[in-house]
mmCIF file of C-alpha atoms in Angstrom:
data_model
loop_
_atom_site.group_PDB
_atom_site.id
_atom_site.type_symbol
_atom_site.label_atom_id
_atom_site.label_comp_id
_atom_site.label_asym_id
_atom_site.label_seq_id
_atom_site.Cartn_x
_atom_site.Cartn_y
_atom_site.Cartn_z
ATOM 1 C CA MET A 827 0.000 0.000 0.000
ATOM 2 C CA ASN A 828 1.504 3.323 -1.082
ATOM 3 C CA PRO A 829 1.449 6.420 1.175
ATOM 4 C CA SER A 830 -1.456 8.081 -0.656
ATOM 5 C CA GLN A 831 -3.632 4.980 -0.262
ATOM 6 C CA ALA A 832 -2.739 4.752 3.424
ATOM 7 C CA THR A 833 -3.686 8.423 3.902
ATOM 8 C CA ARG A 834 -7.056 7.962 2.188
ATOM 9 C CA ARG A 835 -7.751 4.859 4.253
ATOM 10 C CA SER A 836 -6.867 6.729 7.442
ATOM 11 C CA ARG A 837 -9.155 9.631 6.504
ATOM 12 C CA SER A 838 -12.061 7.318 5.698
ATOM 13 C CA LYS A 839 -11.748 5.711 9.144
ATOM 14 C CA TYR A 840 -12.265 9.010 10.958
ATOM 15 C CA VAL A 841 -14.993 10.108 8.550
ATOM 16 C CA ALA A 842 -16.781 6.844 9.375
ATOM 17 C CA VAL A 843 -16.548 7.616 13.102
ATOM 18 C CA PHE A 844 -17.949 11.081 12.378
ATOM 19 C CA ALA A 845 -20.811 9.611 10.330
ATOM 20 C CA VAL A 846 -21.773 7.050 12.980
ATOM 21 C CA ALA A 847 -21.892 9.720 15.705
ATOM 22 C CA ALA A 848 -23.957 12.015 13.472
ATOM 23 C CA VAL A 849 -26.447 9.272 12.568
ATOM 24 C CA ILE A 850 -26.920 8.264 16.219
ATOM 25 C CA VAL A 851 -27.680 11.863 17.209
ATOM 26 C CA LEU A 852 -30.032 12.341 14.254
ATOM 27 C CA VAL A 853 -31.961 9.151 15.029
ATOM 28 C CA LEU A 854 -32.345 10.065 18.704
ATOM 29 C CA ASP A 855 -33.351 13.631 17.896
ATOM 30 C CA GLN A 856 -35.892 12.850 15.184
ATOM 31 C CA GLY A 857 -37.247 9.850 17.104
ATOM 32 C CA THR A 858 -37.885 11.839 20.273
ATOM 33 C CA LYS A 859 -39.456 14.664 18.269
ATOM 34 C CA ALA A 860 -41.827 12.207 16.578
ATOM 35 C CA TRP A 861 -42.775 10.851 20.003
ATOM 36 C CA ALA A 862 -43.314 14.368 21.365
ATOM 37 C CA LYS A 863 -45.592 15.362 18.484
ATOM 38 C CA GLN A 864 -47.744 12.318 19.179
ATOM 39 C CA ALA A 865 -47.708 12.144 22.979
ATOM 40 C CA LEU A 866 -47.811 15.873 23.728
ATOM 41 C CA SER A 867 -50.273 17.030 21.101
ATOM 42 C CA GLY A 868 -53.373 18.862 22.282
ATOM 43 C CA GLY A 869 -51.519 20.671 25.070
ATOM 44 C CA ASN A 870 -50.581 17.573 27.075
ATOM 45 C CA ILE A 871 -47.868 18.100 29.679
ATOM 46 C CA ILE A 872 -45.812 15.341 31.295
ATOM 47 C CA GLU A 873 -44.031 16.284 34.506
ATOM 48 C CA VAL A 874 -40.723 14.466 34.922
ATOM 49 C CA ILE A 875 -39.417 16.341 37.972
ATOM 50 C CA PRO A 876 -42.106 18.569 39.517
ATOM 51 C CA HIS A 877 -41.337 22.275 39.119
ATOM 52 C CA LEU A 878 -37.983 21.477 37.507
ATOM 53 C CA LEU A 879 -38.390 19.397 34.341
ATOM 54 C CA SER A 880 -41.379 18.556 32.183
ATOM 55 C CA PHE A 881 -42.310 17.673 28.599
ATOM 56 C CA VAL A 882 -44.445 20.150 26.676
ATOM 57 C CA LEU A 883 -44.750 20.578 22.906
ATOM 58 C CA VAL A 884 -43.483 23.897 21.524
ATOM 59 C CA HIS A 885 -42.748 24.945 17.938
ATOM 60 C CA ASN A 886 -39.833 27.386 18.027
ATOM 61 C CA PRO A 887 -39.236 29.653 14.986
ATOM 62 C CA GLY A 888 -35.983 31.032 16.369
ATOM 63 C CA ALA A 889 -32.772 29.779 17.887
ATOM 64 C CA SER A 890 -32.165 28.960 21.533
ATOM 65 C CA LEU A 891 -34.349 30.978 23.951
ATOM 66 C CA GLY A 892 -36.365 32.170 20.948
ATOM 67 C CA PHE A 893 -33.493 34.321 19.674
ATOM 68 C CA ALA A 894 -33.945 35.760 16.138
ATOM 69 C CA SER A 895 -37.425 34.298 15.823
ATOM 70 C CA GLY A 896 -38.170 36.738 13.013
ATOM 71 C CA HIS A 897 -35.195 35.604 10.932
ATOM 72 C CA THR A 898 -35.696 31.858 10.712
ATOM 73 C CA TRP A 899 -34.267 31.626 7.194
ATOM 74 C CA VAL A 900 -31.011 33.256 8.362
ATOM 75 C CA ILE A 901 -30.672 30.680 11.135
ATOM 76 C CA SER A 902 -31.329 27.929 8.589
ATOM 77 C CA ILE A 903 -28.561 29.171 6.287
ATOM 78 C CA LEU A 904 -26.115 29.445 9.191
ATOM 79 C CA ALA A 905 -27.004 25.899 10.268
ATOM 80 C CA PHE A 906 -26.394 24.631 6.732
ATOM 81 C CA VAL A 907 -22.993 26.357 6.572
ATOM 82 C CA ALA A 908 -22.100 24.895 9.963
ATOM 83 C CA CYS A 909 -22.964 21.396 8.746
ATOM 84 C CA VAL A 910 -20.764 21.819 5.668
ATOM 85 C CA LEU A 911 -17.823 23.038 7.761
ATOM 86 C CA LEU A 912 -18.229 20.196 10.253
ATOM 87 C CA ALA A 913 -18.290 17.626 7.452
ATOM 88 C CA TYR A 914 -15.141 19.157 5.950
ATOM 89 C CA ALA A 915 -13.407 19.164 9.326
ATOM 90 C CA SER A 916 -14.157 15.470 9.760
ATOM 91 C CA ALA A 917 -11.957 14.745 6.738
ATOM 92 C CA GLN A 918 -9.086 16.762 8.230
ATOM 93 C CA THR A 919 -8.796 15.230 11.690
ATOM 94 C CA ASP A 920 -6.999 12.050 12.685
ATOM 95 C CA SER A 921 -8.370 11.936 16.229
ATOM 96 C CA HIS A 922 -11.236 9.670 17.242
ATOM 97 C CA GLU A 923 -12.248 12.088 19.987
ATOM 98 C CA TRP A 924 -12.450 15.023 17.595
ATOM 99 C CA ALA A 925 -14.325 12.904 15.042
ATOM 100 C CA VAL A 926 -16.943 11.903 17.622
ATOM 101 C CA LEU A 927 -17.493 15.493 18.768
ATOM 102 C CA LEU A 928 -17.669 16.800 15.197
ATOM 103 C CA GLY A 929 -20.252 14.129 14.369
ATOM 104 C CA THR A 930 -22.212 14.967 17.513
ATOM 105 C CA ALA A 931 -22.305 18.664 16.600
ATOM 106 C CA PHE A 932 -23.250 17.832 13.001
ATOM 107 C CA GLY A 933 -26.126 15.623 14.157
ATOM 108 C CA GLY A 934 -27.465 18.340 16.454
ATOM 109 C CA ALA A 935 -27.246 21.085 13.843
ATOM 110 C CA ALA A 936 -28.692 18.866 11.111
ATOM 111 C CA GLY A 937 -31.528 17.688 13.372
ATOM 112 C CA ASN A 938 -32.839 21.210 13.873
ATOM 113 C CA LEU A 939 -32.154 22.106 10.235
ATOM 114 C CA ILE A 940 -34.367 19.209 9.122
ATOM 115 C CA ASP A 941 -37.251 20.709 11.120
ATOM 116 C CA ARG A 942 -36.765 24.092 9.473
ATOM 117 C CA VAL A 943 -36.863 22.486 6.028
ATOM 118 C CA VAL A 944 -39.625 19.907 6.544
ATOM 119 C CA TYR A 945 -42.047 22.182 8.423
ATOM 120 C CA ALA A 946 -41.377 25.294 6.321
ATOM 121 C CA GLU A 947 -44.323 27.246 4.958
ATOM 122 C CA HIS A 948 -42.171 29.270 2.574
ATOM 123 C CA VAL A 949 -38.366 28.953 2.308
ATOM 124 C CA LEU A 950 -36.382 27.619 5.280
ATOM 125 C CA ASP A 951 -38.812 29.159 7.760
ATOM 126 C CA GLY A 952 -39.968 25.987 9.509
ATOM 127 C CA ARG A 953 -40.327 25.828 13.274
ATOM 128 C CA VAL A 954 -38.137 23.525 15.363
ATOM 129 C CA VAL A 955 -39.907 20.950 17.525
ATOM 130 C CA ASP A 956 -38.981 21.591 21.178
ATOM 131 C CA PHE A 957 -40.434 19.640 24.080
ATOM 132 C CA ILE A 958 -37.988 19.513 27.025
ATOM 133 C CA ASP A 959 -39.092 22.262 29.416
ATOM 134 C CA TYR A 960 -36.375 23.248 31.903
ATOM 135 C CA GLY A 961 -38.489 25.985 33.452
ATOM 136 C CA TRP A 962 -36.380 28.781 31.963
ATOM 137 C CA SER A 963 -36.142 27.422 28.411
ATOM 138 C CA VAL A 964 -37.584 24.708 26.172
ATOM 139 C CA GLY A 965 -35.278 22.610 23.993
ATOM 140 C CA ASN A 966 -34.836 19.221 22.396
ATOM 141 C CA VAL A 967 -32.358 16.362 22.127
ATOM 142 C CA ALA A 968 -30.437 18.101 19.323
ATOM 143 C CA ASP A 969 -29.790 21.053 21.632
ATOM 144 C CA ILE A 970 -28.479 18.704 24.322
ATOM 145 C CA PHE A 971 -25.982 17.110 21.947
ATOM 146 C CA LEU A 972 -24.885 20.518 20.626
ATOM 147 C CA THR A 973 -24.149 21.542 24.211
ATOM 148 C CA ILE A 974 -22.249 18.304 24.843
ATOM 149 C CA ALA A 975 -20.205 18.853 21.684
ATOM 150 C CA GLY A 976 -19.341 22.417 22.714
ATOM 151 C CA ILE A 977 -18.229 21.343 26.179
ATOM 152 C CA GLY A 978 -16.300 18.425 24.695
ATOM 153 C CA VAL A 979 -14.412 20.677 22.273
ATOM 154 C CA CYS A 980 -13.408 22.972 25.136
ATOM 155 C CA ALA A 981 -12.204 19.936 27.101
ATOM 156 C CA LEU A 982 -10.089 18.682 24.183
ATOM 157 C CA VAL A 983 -8.502 22.099 23.741
ATOM 158 C CA LEU A 984 -7.695 22.347 27.452
ATOM 159 C CA ARG A 985 -6.245 18.812 27.411
ATOM 160 C CA GLY A 986 -4.161 19.661 24.365
ATOM 161 C CA VAL A 987 -5.572 16.862 22.210
ATOM 162 C CA ALA A 988 -4.316 17.626 18.708
ATOM 163 C CA PHE A 989 -6.950 18.060 16.021
ATOM 164 C CA ARG A 990 -4.481 16.384 13.671
ATOM 165 C CA SER A 991 -1.341 14.682 14.957
ATOM 166 C CA GLY A 992 0.364 14.441 11.564
ATOM 167 C CA LEU A 993 1.033 10.709 11.781
ATOM 168 C CA ASP A 994 -0.414 10.239 8.284
ATOM 169 C CA GLY A 995 2.065 12.672 6.736
ATOM 170 C CA ARG A 996 -0.143 15.771 6.809
ATOM 171 C CA LYS A 997 0.698 18.920 8.726
ATOM 172 C CA PRO A 998 -0.031 18.604 12.463
ATOM 173 C CA ILE A 999 -2.725 20.928 13.816
ATOM 174 C CA PRO A 1000 -2.637 21.671 17.564
ATOM 175 C CA ALA A 1001 -5.862 21.728 19.526
ATOM 176 C CA GLU A 1002 -5.956 25.510 19.928
ATOM 177 C CA ALA A 1003 -5.689 26.071 16.166
ATOM 178 C CA TYR A 1004 -8.168 23.449 14.919
ATOM 179 C CA LEU A 1005 -10.367 25.999 13.137
ATOM 180 C CA SER A 1006 -7.706 28.358 11.761
ATOM 181 C CA ALA A 1007 -5.320 25.825 10.162
ATOM 182 C CA THR A 1008 -5.589 25.962 6.385
ATOM 183 C CA SER A 1009 -2.095 25.231 5.041
ATOM 184 C CA ASP A 1010 -0.734 21.771 4.342
ATOM 185 C CA GLU A 1011 2.910 22.863 4.468
ATOM 186 C CA PRO A 1012 4.974 21.426 7.339
ATOM 187 C CA ALA A 1013 5.431 23.703 10.303
ATOM 188 C CA GLU A 1014 8.769 25.516 10.367
ATOM 189 C CA MET A 1015 10.935 24.357 13.237
ATOM 190 C CA PRO A 1016 13.215 26.794 15.079
ATOM 191 C CA ALA A 1017 16.834 26.551 14.050
ATOM 192 C CA GLU A 1018 19.153 24.918 16.547
ATOM 193 C CA PRO A 1019 22.459 26.636 17.328
ATOM 194 C CA SER A 1020 25.320 24.922 15.556
ATOM 195 C CA GLU A 1021 28.419 23.873 17.453
ATOM 196 C CA GLU A 1022 31.802 23.776 15.794
ATOM 197 C CA LEU A 1023 33.889 20.723 16.455
ATOM 198 C CA PRO A 1024 37.153 21.315 18.259
ATOM 199 C CA GLY A 1025 39.023 19.777 15.354
ATOM 200 C CA ARG A 1026 37.624 22.390 12.993
ATOM 201 C CA VAL A 1027 38.760 25.215 15.266
ATOM 202 C CA ILE A 1028 42.205 23.718 15.520
ATOM 203 C CA ALA A 1029 42.390 23.237 11.764
ATOM 204 C CA SER A 1030 41.315 26.807 11.171
ATOM 205 C CA THR A 1031 43.828 28.100 13.701
ATOM 206 C CA SER A 1032 46.565 25.954 12.247
ATOM 207 C CA GLY A 1033 45.742 27.186 8.800
ATOM 208 C CA SER A 1034 45.944 30.834 9.837
ATOM 209 C CA ASP A 1035 49.226 30.207 11.618
ATOM 210 C CA THR A 1036 50.564 28.509 8.506
ATOM 211 C CA ASP A 1037 49.515 31.435 6.353
ATOM 212 C CA ALA A 1038 51.114 33.833 8.770
ATOM 213 C CA GLY A 1039 54.265 31.758 8.644
ATOM 214 C CA LYS A 1040 54.238 31.859 4.873
ATOM 215 C CA ALA A 1041 53.854 35.634 4.962
ATOM 216 C CA ASP A 1042 56.923 36.019 7.205
ATOM 217 C CA ARG A 1043 59.070 33.478 5.320
ATOM 218 C CA PRO A 1044 60.073 35.685 2.313
ATOM 219 C CA GLU A 1045 61.724 38.234 4.623
ATOM 220 C CA GLU A 1046 63.637 35.488 6.394
ATOM 221 C CA ASP A 1047 64.693 34.013 3.041
ATOM 222 C CA SER A 1048 65.911 37.407 1.789
ATOM 223 C CA GLU A 1049 67.990 37.897 4.930
ATOM 224 C CA VAL A 1050 69.519 34.448 4.517
ATOM 225 C CA ASN A 1051 70.249 35.133 0.863
ATOM 226 C CA GLY A 1052 71.822 38.479 1.775
ATOM 227 C CA ARG A 1053 74.115 36.906 4.321
ATOM 228 C CA GLY A 1054 74.936 34.201 1.873
ATOM 229 C CA SER A 1055 75.842 36.726 -0.820
ATOM 230 C CA GLY A 1056 78.086 38.615 1.540
ATOM 231 C CA ALA A 1057 79.906 35.462 2.516
ATOM 232 C CA ARG A 1058 80.634 34.650 -1.073
#
């Protein structure tokens, strides 16, 4: 197997991990939403923990806490862009932990995006199915996994888990730069100070002494020749 084939095989392994995590989140999210639409229709409320947690059906046109409820199509476009970026990132990492978290985030974003597309009256203006009432906000399973993914990414960065270790021949990407790395050129390493061998210093010194000796030798030779001429 040549290096390029090994690299492609390595990438496909992490993309598969990403895909499995995304599918699991999507199935859980869409399954629980289907249950909520059936069990909580007609204004039914199921109390899980009295005064703390309950199930109630809500159709949310905005983001979390109802933010930007009048700009649903903008949220939909941002969610689509996020899904594309997450899918691209999954092909760049060589870490199982990063692949799982990327897939988890993709599943959460895609789960809510599906609602905005399927239940749209015009273009990307569908309402997200929320049913988990925390007392201060109402969310869904997709929101839970998005939160888990966000916390997990922060944990990986703090632990220093590299987004890409470089073992497959590609440029390593440290944890703190996992979103800003775009070049495939190897990172430049700082130059190490060179040390001259003692032998080289000696040779250089010897050479300079020899040259100095050669420079002084003509005068000595002329003096010897002068004395020799006088003797003759």
